[in-house]
Short mmCIF file of C-alpha atoms and ligand atoms in Angstrom, two decimals:
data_model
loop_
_atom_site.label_atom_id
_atom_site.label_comp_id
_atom_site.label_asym_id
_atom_site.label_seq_id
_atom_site.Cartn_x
_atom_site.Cartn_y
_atom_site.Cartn_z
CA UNK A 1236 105.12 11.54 99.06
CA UNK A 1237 102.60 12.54 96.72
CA UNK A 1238 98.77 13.03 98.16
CA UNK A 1239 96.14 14.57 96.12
CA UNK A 1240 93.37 16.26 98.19
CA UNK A 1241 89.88 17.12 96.85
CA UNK A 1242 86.56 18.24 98.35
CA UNK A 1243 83.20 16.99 96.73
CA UNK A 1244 79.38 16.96 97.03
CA UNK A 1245 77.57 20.18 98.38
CA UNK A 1246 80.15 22.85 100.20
CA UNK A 1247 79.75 23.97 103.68
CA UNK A 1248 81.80 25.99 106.34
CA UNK A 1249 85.05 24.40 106.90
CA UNK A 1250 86.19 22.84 103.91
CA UNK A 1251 89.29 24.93 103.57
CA UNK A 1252 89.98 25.01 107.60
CA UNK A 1253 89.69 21.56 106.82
CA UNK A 1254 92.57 21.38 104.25
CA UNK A 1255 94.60 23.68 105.93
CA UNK A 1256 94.89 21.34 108.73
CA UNK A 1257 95.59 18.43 106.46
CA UNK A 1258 98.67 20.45 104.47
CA UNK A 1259 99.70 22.09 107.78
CA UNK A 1260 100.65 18.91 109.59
CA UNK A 1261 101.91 16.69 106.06
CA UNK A 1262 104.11 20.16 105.58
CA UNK A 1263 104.87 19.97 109.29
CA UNK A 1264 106.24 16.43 109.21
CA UNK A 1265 107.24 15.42 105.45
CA UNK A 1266 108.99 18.66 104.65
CA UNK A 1267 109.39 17.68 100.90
CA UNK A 1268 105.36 16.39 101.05
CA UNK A 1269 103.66 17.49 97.34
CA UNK A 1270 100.09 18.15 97.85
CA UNK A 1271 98.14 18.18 94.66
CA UNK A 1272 95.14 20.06 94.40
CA UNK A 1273 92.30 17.99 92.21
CA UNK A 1274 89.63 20.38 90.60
CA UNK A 1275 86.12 20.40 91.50
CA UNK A 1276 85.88 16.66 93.30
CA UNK A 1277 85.47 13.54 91.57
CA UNK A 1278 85.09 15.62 88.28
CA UNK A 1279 88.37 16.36 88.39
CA UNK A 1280 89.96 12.89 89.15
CA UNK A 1281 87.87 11.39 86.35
CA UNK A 1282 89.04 14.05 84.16
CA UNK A 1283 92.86 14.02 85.18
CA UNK A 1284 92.61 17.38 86.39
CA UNK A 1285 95.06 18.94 89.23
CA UNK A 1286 97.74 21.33 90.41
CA UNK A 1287 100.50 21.37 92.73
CA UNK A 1288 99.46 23.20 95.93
CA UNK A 1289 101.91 26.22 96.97
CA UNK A 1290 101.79 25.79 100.62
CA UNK A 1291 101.50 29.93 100.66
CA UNK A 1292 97.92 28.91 99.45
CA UNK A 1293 97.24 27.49 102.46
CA UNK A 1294 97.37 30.69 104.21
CA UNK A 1295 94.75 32.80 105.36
CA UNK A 1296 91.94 30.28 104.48
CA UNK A 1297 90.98 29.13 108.08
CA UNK A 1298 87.81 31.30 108.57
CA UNK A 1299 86.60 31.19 104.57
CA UNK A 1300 83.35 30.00 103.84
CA UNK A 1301 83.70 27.38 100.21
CA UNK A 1302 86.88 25.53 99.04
CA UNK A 1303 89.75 27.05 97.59
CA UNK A 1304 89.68 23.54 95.74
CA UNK A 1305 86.19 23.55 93.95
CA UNK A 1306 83.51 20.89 93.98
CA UNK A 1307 80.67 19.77 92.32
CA UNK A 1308 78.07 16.41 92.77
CA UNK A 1309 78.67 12.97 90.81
CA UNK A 1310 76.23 10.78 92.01
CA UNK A 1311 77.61 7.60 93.25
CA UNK A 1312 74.75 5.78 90.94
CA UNK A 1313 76.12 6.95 87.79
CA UNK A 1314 79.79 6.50 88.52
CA UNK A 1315 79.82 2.75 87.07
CA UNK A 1316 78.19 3.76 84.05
CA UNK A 1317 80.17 3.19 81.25
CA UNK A 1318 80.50 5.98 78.64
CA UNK A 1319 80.81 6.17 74.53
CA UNK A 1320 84.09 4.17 74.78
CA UNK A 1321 82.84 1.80 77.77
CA UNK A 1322 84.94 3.41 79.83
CA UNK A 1323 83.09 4.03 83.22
CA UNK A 1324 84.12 6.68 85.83
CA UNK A 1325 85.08 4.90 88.73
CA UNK A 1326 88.03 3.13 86.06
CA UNK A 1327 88.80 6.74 84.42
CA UNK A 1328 89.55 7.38 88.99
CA UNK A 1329 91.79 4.17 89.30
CA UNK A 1330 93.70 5.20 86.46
CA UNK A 1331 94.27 8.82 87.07
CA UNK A 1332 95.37 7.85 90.09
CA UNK A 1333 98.17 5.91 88.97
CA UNK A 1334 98.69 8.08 85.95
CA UNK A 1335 99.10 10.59 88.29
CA UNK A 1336 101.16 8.86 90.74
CA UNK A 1337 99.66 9.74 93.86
CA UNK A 1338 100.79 7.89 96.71
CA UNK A 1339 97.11 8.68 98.72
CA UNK A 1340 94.29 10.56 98.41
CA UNK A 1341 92.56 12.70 101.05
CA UNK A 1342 88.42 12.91 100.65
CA UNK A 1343 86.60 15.28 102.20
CA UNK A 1344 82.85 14.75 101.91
CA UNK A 1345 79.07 13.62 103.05
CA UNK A 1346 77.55 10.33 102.11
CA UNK A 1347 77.59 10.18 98.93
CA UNK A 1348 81.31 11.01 98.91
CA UNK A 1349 82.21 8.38 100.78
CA UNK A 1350 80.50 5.40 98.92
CA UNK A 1351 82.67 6.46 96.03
CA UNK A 1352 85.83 6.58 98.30
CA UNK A 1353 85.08 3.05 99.23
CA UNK A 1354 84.31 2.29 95.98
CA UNK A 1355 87.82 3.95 95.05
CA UNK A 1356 89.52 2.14 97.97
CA UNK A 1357 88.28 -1.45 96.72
CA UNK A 1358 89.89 -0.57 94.07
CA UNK A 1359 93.19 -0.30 95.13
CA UNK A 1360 93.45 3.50 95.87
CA UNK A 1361 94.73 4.87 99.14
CA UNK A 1362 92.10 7.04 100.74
CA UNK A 1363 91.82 8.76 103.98
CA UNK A 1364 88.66 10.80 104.01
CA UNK A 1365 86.99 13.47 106.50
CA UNK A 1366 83.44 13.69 107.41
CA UNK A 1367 81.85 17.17 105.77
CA UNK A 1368 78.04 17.85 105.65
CA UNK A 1369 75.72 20.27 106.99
CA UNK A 1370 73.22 17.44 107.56
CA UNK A 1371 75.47 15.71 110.13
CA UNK A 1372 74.11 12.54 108.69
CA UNK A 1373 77.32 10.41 108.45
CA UNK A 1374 77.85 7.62 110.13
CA UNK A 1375 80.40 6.25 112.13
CA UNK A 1376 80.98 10.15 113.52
CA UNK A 1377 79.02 12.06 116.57
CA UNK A 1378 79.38 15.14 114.68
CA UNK A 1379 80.54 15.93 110.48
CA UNK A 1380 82.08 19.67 110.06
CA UNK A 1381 79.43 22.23 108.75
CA UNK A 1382 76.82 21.01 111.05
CA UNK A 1383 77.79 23.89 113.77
CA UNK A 1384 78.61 26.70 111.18
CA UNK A 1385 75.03 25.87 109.59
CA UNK A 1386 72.85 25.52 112.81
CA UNK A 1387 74.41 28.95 113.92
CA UNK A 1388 72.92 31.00 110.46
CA UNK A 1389 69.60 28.85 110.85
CA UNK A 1390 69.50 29.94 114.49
CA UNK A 1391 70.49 33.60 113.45
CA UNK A 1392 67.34 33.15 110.52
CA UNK A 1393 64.80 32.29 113.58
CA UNK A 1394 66.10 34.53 115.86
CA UNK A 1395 65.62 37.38 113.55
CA UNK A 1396 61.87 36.21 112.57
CA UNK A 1397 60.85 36.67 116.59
CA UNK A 1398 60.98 40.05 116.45
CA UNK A 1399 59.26 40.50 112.99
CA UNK A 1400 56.65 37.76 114.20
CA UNK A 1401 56.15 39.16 117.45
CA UNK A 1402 55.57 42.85 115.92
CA UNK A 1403 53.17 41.67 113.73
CA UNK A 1404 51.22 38.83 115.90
CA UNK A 1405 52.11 36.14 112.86
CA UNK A 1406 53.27 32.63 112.55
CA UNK A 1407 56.67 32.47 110.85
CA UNK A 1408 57.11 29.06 108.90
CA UNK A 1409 60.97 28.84 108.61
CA UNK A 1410 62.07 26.26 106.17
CA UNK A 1411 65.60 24.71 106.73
CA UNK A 1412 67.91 22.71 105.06
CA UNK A 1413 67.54 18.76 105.84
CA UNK A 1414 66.00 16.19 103.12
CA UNK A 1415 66.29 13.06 105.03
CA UNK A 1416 68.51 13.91 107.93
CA UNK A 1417 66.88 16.72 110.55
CA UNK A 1418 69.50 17.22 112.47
CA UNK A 1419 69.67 20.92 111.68
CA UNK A 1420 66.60 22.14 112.17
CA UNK A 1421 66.12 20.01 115.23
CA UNK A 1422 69.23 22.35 116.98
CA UNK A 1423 68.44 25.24 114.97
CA UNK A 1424 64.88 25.00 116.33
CA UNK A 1425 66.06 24.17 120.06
CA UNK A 1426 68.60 27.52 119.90
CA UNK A 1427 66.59 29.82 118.06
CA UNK A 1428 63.41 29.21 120.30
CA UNK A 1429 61.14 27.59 117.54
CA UNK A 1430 57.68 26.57 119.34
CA UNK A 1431 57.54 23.73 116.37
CA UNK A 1432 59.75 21.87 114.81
CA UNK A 1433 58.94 19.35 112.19
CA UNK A 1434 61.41 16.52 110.93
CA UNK A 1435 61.88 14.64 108.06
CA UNK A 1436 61.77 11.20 110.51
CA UNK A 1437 58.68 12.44 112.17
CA UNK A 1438 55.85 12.66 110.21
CA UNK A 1439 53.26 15.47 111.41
CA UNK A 1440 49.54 15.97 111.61
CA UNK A 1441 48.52 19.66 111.25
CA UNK A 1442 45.78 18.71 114.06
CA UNK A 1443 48.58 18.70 116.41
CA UNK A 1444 50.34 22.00 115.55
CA UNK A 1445 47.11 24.58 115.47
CA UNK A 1446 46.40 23.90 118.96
CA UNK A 1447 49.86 24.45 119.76
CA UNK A 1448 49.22 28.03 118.17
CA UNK A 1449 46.18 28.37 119.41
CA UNK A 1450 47.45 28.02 122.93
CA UNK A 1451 49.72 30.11 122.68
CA UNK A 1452 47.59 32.84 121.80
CA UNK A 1453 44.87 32.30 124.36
CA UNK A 1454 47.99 32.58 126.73
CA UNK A 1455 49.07 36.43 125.42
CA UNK A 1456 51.73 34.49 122.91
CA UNK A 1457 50.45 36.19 119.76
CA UNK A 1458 53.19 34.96 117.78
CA UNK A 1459 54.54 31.25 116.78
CA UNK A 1460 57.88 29.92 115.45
CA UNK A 1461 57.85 26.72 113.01
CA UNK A 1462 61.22 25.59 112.21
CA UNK A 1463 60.16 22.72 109.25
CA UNK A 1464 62.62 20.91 107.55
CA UNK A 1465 62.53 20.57 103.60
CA UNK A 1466 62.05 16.78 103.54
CA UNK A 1467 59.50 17.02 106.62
CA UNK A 1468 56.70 15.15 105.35
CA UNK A 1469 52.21 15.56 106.96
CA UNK A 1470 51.56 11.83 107.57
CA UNK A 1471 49.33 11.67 104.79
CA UNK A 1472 52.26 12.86 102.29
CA UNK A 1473 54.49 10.41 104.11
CA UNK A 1474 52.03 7.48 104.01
CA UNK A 1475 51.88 7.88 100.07
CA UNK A 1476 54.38 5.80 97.85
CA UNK A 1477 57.51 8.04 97.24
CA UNK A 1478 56.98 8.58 93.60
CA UNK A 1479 53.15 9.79 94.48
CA UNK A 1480 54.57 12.37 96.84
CA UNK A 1481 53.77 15.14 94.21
CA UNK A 1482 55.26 18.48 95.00
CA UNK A 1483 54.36 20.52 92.16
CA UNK A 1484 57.11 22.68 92.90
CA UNK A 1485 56.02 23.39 96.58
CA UNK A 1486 58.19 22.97 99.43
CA UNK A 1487 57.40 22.02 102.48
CA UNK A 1488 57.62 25.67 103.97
CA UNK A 1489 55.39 26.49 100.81
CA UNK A 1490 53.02 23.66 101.71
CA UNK A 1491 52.63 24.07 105.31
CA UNK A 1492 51.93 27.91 105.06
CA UNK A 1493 49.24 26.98 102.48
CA UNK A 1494 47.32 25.17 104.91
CA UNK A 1495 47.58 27.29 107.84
CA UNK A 1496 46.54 30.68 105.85
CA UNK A 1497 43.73 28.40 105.36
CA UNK A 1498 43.10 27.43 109.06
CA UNK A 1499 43.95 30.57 110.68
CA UNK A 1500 41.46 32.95 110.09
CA UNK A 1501 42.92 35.55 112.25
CA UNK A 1502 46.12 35.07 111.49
CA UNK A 1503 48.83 36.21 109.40
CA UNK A 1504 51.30 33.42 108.13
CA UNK A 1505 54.53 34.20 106.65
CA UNK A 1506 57.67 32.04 104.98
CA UNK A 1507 60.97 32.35 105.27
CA UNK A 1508 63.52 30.10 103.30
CA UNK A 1509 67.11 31.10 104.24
CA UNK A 1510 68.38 28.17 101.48
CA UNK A 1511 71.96 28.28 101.03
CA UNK A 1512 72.27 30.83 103.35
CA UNK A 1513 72.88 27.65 106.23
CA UNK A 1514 75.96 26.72 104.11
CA UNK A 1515 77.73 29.97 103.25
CA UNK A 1516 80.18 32.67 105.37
CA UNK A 1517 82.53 31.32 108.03
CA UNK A 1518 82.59 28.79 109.76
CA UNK A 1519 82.13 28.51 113.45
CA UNK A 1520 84.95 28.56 116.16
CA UNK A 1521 83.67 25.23 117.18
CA UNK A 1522 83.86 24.25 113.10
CA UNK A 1523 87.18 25.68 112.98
CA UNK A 1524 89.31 23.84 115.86
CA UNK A 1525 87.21 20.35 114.49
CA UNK A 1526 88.23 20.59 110.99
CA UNK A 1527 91.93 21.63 112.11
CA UNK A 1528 92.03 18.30 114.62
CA UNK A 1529 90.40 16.11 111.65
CA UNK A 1530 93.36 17.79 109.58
CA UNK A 1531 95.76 16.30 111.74
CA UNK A 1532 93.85 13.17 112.20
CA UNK A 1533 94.05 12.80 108.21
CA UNK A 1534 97.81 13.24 108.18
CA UNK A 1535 98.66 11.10 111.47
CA UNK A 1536 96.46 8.51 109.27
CA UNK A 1537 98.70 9.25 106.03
CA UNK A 1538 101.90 8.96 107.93
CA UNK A 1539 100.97 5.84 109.43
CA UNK A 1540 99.99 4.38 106.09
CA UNK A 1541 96.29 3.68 107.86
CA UNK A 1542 94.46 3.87 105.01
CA UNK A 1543 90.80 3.29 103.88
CA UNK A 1544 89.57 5.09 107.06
CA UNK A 1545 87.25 7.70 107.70
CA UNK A 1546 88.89 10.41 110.78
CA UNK A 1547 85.85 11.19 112.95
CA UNK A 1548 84.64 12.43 116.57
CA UNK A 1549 83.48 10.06 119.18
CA UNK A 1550 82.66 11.35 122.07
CA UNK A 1551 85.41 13.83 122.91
CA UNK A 1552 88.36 12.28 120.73
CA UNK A 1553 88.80 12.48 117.00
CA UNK A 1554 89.29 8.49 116.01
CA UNK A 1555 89.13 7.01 112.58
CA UNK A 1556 86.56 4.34 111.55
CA UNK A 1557 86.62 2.10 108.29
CA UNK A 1558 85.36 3.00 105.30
CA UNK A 1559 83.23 0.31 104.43
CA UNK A 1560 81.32 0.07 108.27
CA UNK A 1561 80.26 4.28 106.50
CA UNK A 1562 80.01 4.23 103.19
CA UNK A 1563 75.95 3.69 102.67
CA UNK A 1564 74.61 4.24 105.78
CA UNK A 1565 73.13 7.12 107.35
CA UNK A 1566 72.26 9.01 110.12
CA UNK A 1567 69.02 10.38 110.68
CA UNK A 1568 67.81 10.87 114.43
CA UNK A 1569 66.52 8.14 115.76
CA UNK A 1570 63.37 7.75 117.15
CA UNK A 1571 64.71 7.32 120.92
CA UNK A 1572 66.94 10.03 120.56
CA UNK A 1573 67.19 11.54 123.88
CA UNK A 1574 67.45 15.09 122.40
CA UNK A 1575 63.50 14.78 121.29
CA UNK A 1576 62.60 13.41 124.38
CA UNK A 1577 63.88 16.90 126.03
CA UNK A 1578 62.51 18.91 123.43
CA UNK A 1579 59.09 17.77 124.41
CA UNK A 1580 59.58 18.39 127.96
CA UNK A 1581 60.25 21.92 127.23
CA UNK A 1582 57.03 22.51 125.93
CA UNK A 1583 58.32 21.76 121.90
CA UNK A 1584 55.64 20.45 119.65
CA UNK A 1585 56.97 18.10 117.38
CA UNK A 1586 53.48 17.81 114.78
CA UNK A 1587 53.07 14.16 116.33
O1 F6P W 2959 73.65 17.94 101.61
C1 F6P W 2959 73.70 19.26 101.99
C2 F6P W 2959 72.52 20.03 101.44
O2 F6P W 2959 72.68 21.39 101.80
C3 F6P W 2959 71.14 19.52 101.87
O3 F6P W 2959 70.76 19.92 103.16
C4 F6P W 2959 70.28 20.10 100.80
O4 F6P W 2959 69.11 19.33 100.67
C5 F6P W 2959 71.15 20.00 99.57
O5 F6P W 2959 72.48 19.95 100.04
C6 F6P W 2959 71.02 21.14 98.60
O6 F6P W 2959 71.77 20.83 97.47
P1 F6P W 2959 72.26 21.85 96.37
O7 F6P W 2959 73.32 22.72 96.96
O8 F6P W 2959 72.79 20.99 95.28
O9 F6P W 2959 71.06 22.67 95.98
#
């Protein structure tokens, strides 16, 4: 058998635990198994470029942050655009692929990943595909590998603030990774203590946070925590037509600390942006022994010739899911979520 393997979109913990698991159980039961390495994602399938894996280069790459394969974006909206000789991208795919003679492809990556795997599937390809994104915003799975590694360095950001905020009496503003999906700086916030946490899928009023902060320093608490996502949105931004939402180069972080410099009079306010920070280093235990069962999961899938499936946790138990009940969906928290509900009865102010 011949199985290519790439990893695409934005990197995160995991990604090679996550391909060590795949070659360790293909090795494991097809002992004469070629894996093929493709180069930087999609850019590489389109451009016919890819090695032979030495399974000695699967070694030693369970706790490193990256992917020993590469990867880079191709937006899924550009990949049936034809180029000078009306040849579009998704073809150039389909026909590496059989240039190349693979026998299935294994995908690991976040949403927009997997709309071109379904794409690619449609089309006659055999993928099996693993969910990867810091945003945990994929459907069809409880849980996508990075989420844990990233929520532990946005926890480690905020837990290091308290002591500088504290010192000082200031409000931190922490800014965390999270455009549409919150999920990380809703756990981040939970673990590292944050006394706000604002959400992309919550709009907030700055009316509600000061006398959150306020409180707290009437009650000796002369220090606050925001944990803010970067898509979090004031319900005036929110309420404006998306192409009105004018940033100027702010961020939210940026934006939010603007207004409360303004309001607080007393008080110092402070930003802190970890950025790619949340995706880099190793991944977490928990990341590690979830990546190495999806491994397994993608070669159990390859071996049984299930193909066009997605491996994926559901409750306890790694499962697989179709490709097409994922591929354009997503997975922001839901309004009923019972995890807000608790974070307001501890005392967390969302901005509502
Ligand atoms: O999708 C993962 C993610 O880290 C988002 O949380 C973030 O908005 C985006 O990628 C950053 O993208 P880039 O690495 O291309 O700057």
């Amino acid at each position: 058998m011949k199985i290519g393997m790439l990893t695409s979109g934005g990197d995160c913990q995991g990604l090679n635990a996550a391909l060590r698991g795949v070659a360790k159980a293909l090795y494991g039961a097809l002992p004469d198994v070629e894996l093929y390495g493709i180069q930087d994602g999609y850019k590489g399938l389109i451009e016919g470029s890819w090695r032979i894996m030495d399974p000695r280069e699967f070694s030693g790459i369970l706790r490193e942050g990256g992917t020993i394969l590469g990867t880079s974006r191709q937006p899924y909206k550009t990949i049936q655009d034809a180029d000078e000789n009306n040849m579009d991208k998704l073809t150039m795919m389909v026909n590496n692929y059989r240039k190349g003679a693979f026998d299935a492809l294994v995908i690991l990556g976040g949403c927009g990943t997997h709309k071109t795997a379904n794409a690619l599937c449609q089309a006659g390809v055999n993928v099996v595909t693993l969910p990867k994104t810091i945003d945990n915003d994929l459907y069809g799975t409880d849980y996508s590998f990075g989420f844990d590694s990233a929520v532990a360095k946005a926890a480690e950001v905020l837990d290091a603030v308290h002591s500088t905020a504290a010192a000082h009496g200031r409000v931190f503003v922490v800014e965390l990774m999270g455009n549409k999906a919150g999920w990380v700086t809703l756990y981040a916030g939970i673990s590292g203590g944050a006394d706000i946490i604002l959400l992309p899928e919550i709009p907030y009023s700055l009316e509600s946070i000061l006398p959150v902060i306020e409180k707290r320093n009437n009650d000796g608490k002369h220090f606050s925590i925001v944990a803010i996502a970067e898509g979090a949105l004031t319900k005036e931004e929110a309420a404006l037509p998306k192409k009105e939402r004018k940033s100027g180069g702010s961020t939210s972080g940026s934006r939010l600390v603007k207004v409360l410099d303004e309001r607080l009079e007393h008080q110092d306010v402070r930003l802190a942006i970890p950025g790619h920070f949340q995706r880099g280093g190793d991944p977490t235990p928990t990341d590690r022994v979830f990546c190495s069962r999806l491994g397994a999961k993608a070669a159990e899938l390859i071996l049984k010739k299930k193909f066009g499936r997605m491996a994926a946790l559901q409750g306890t138990s790694i499962v697989s899911v179709p490709l097409e009940t994922v591929a354009g969906k997503q997975k922001t928290i839901p309004p009923d979520c019972e995890i807000l509900a608790q974070a307001r009865s501890l005392g967390i102010s969302l901005g509502e």
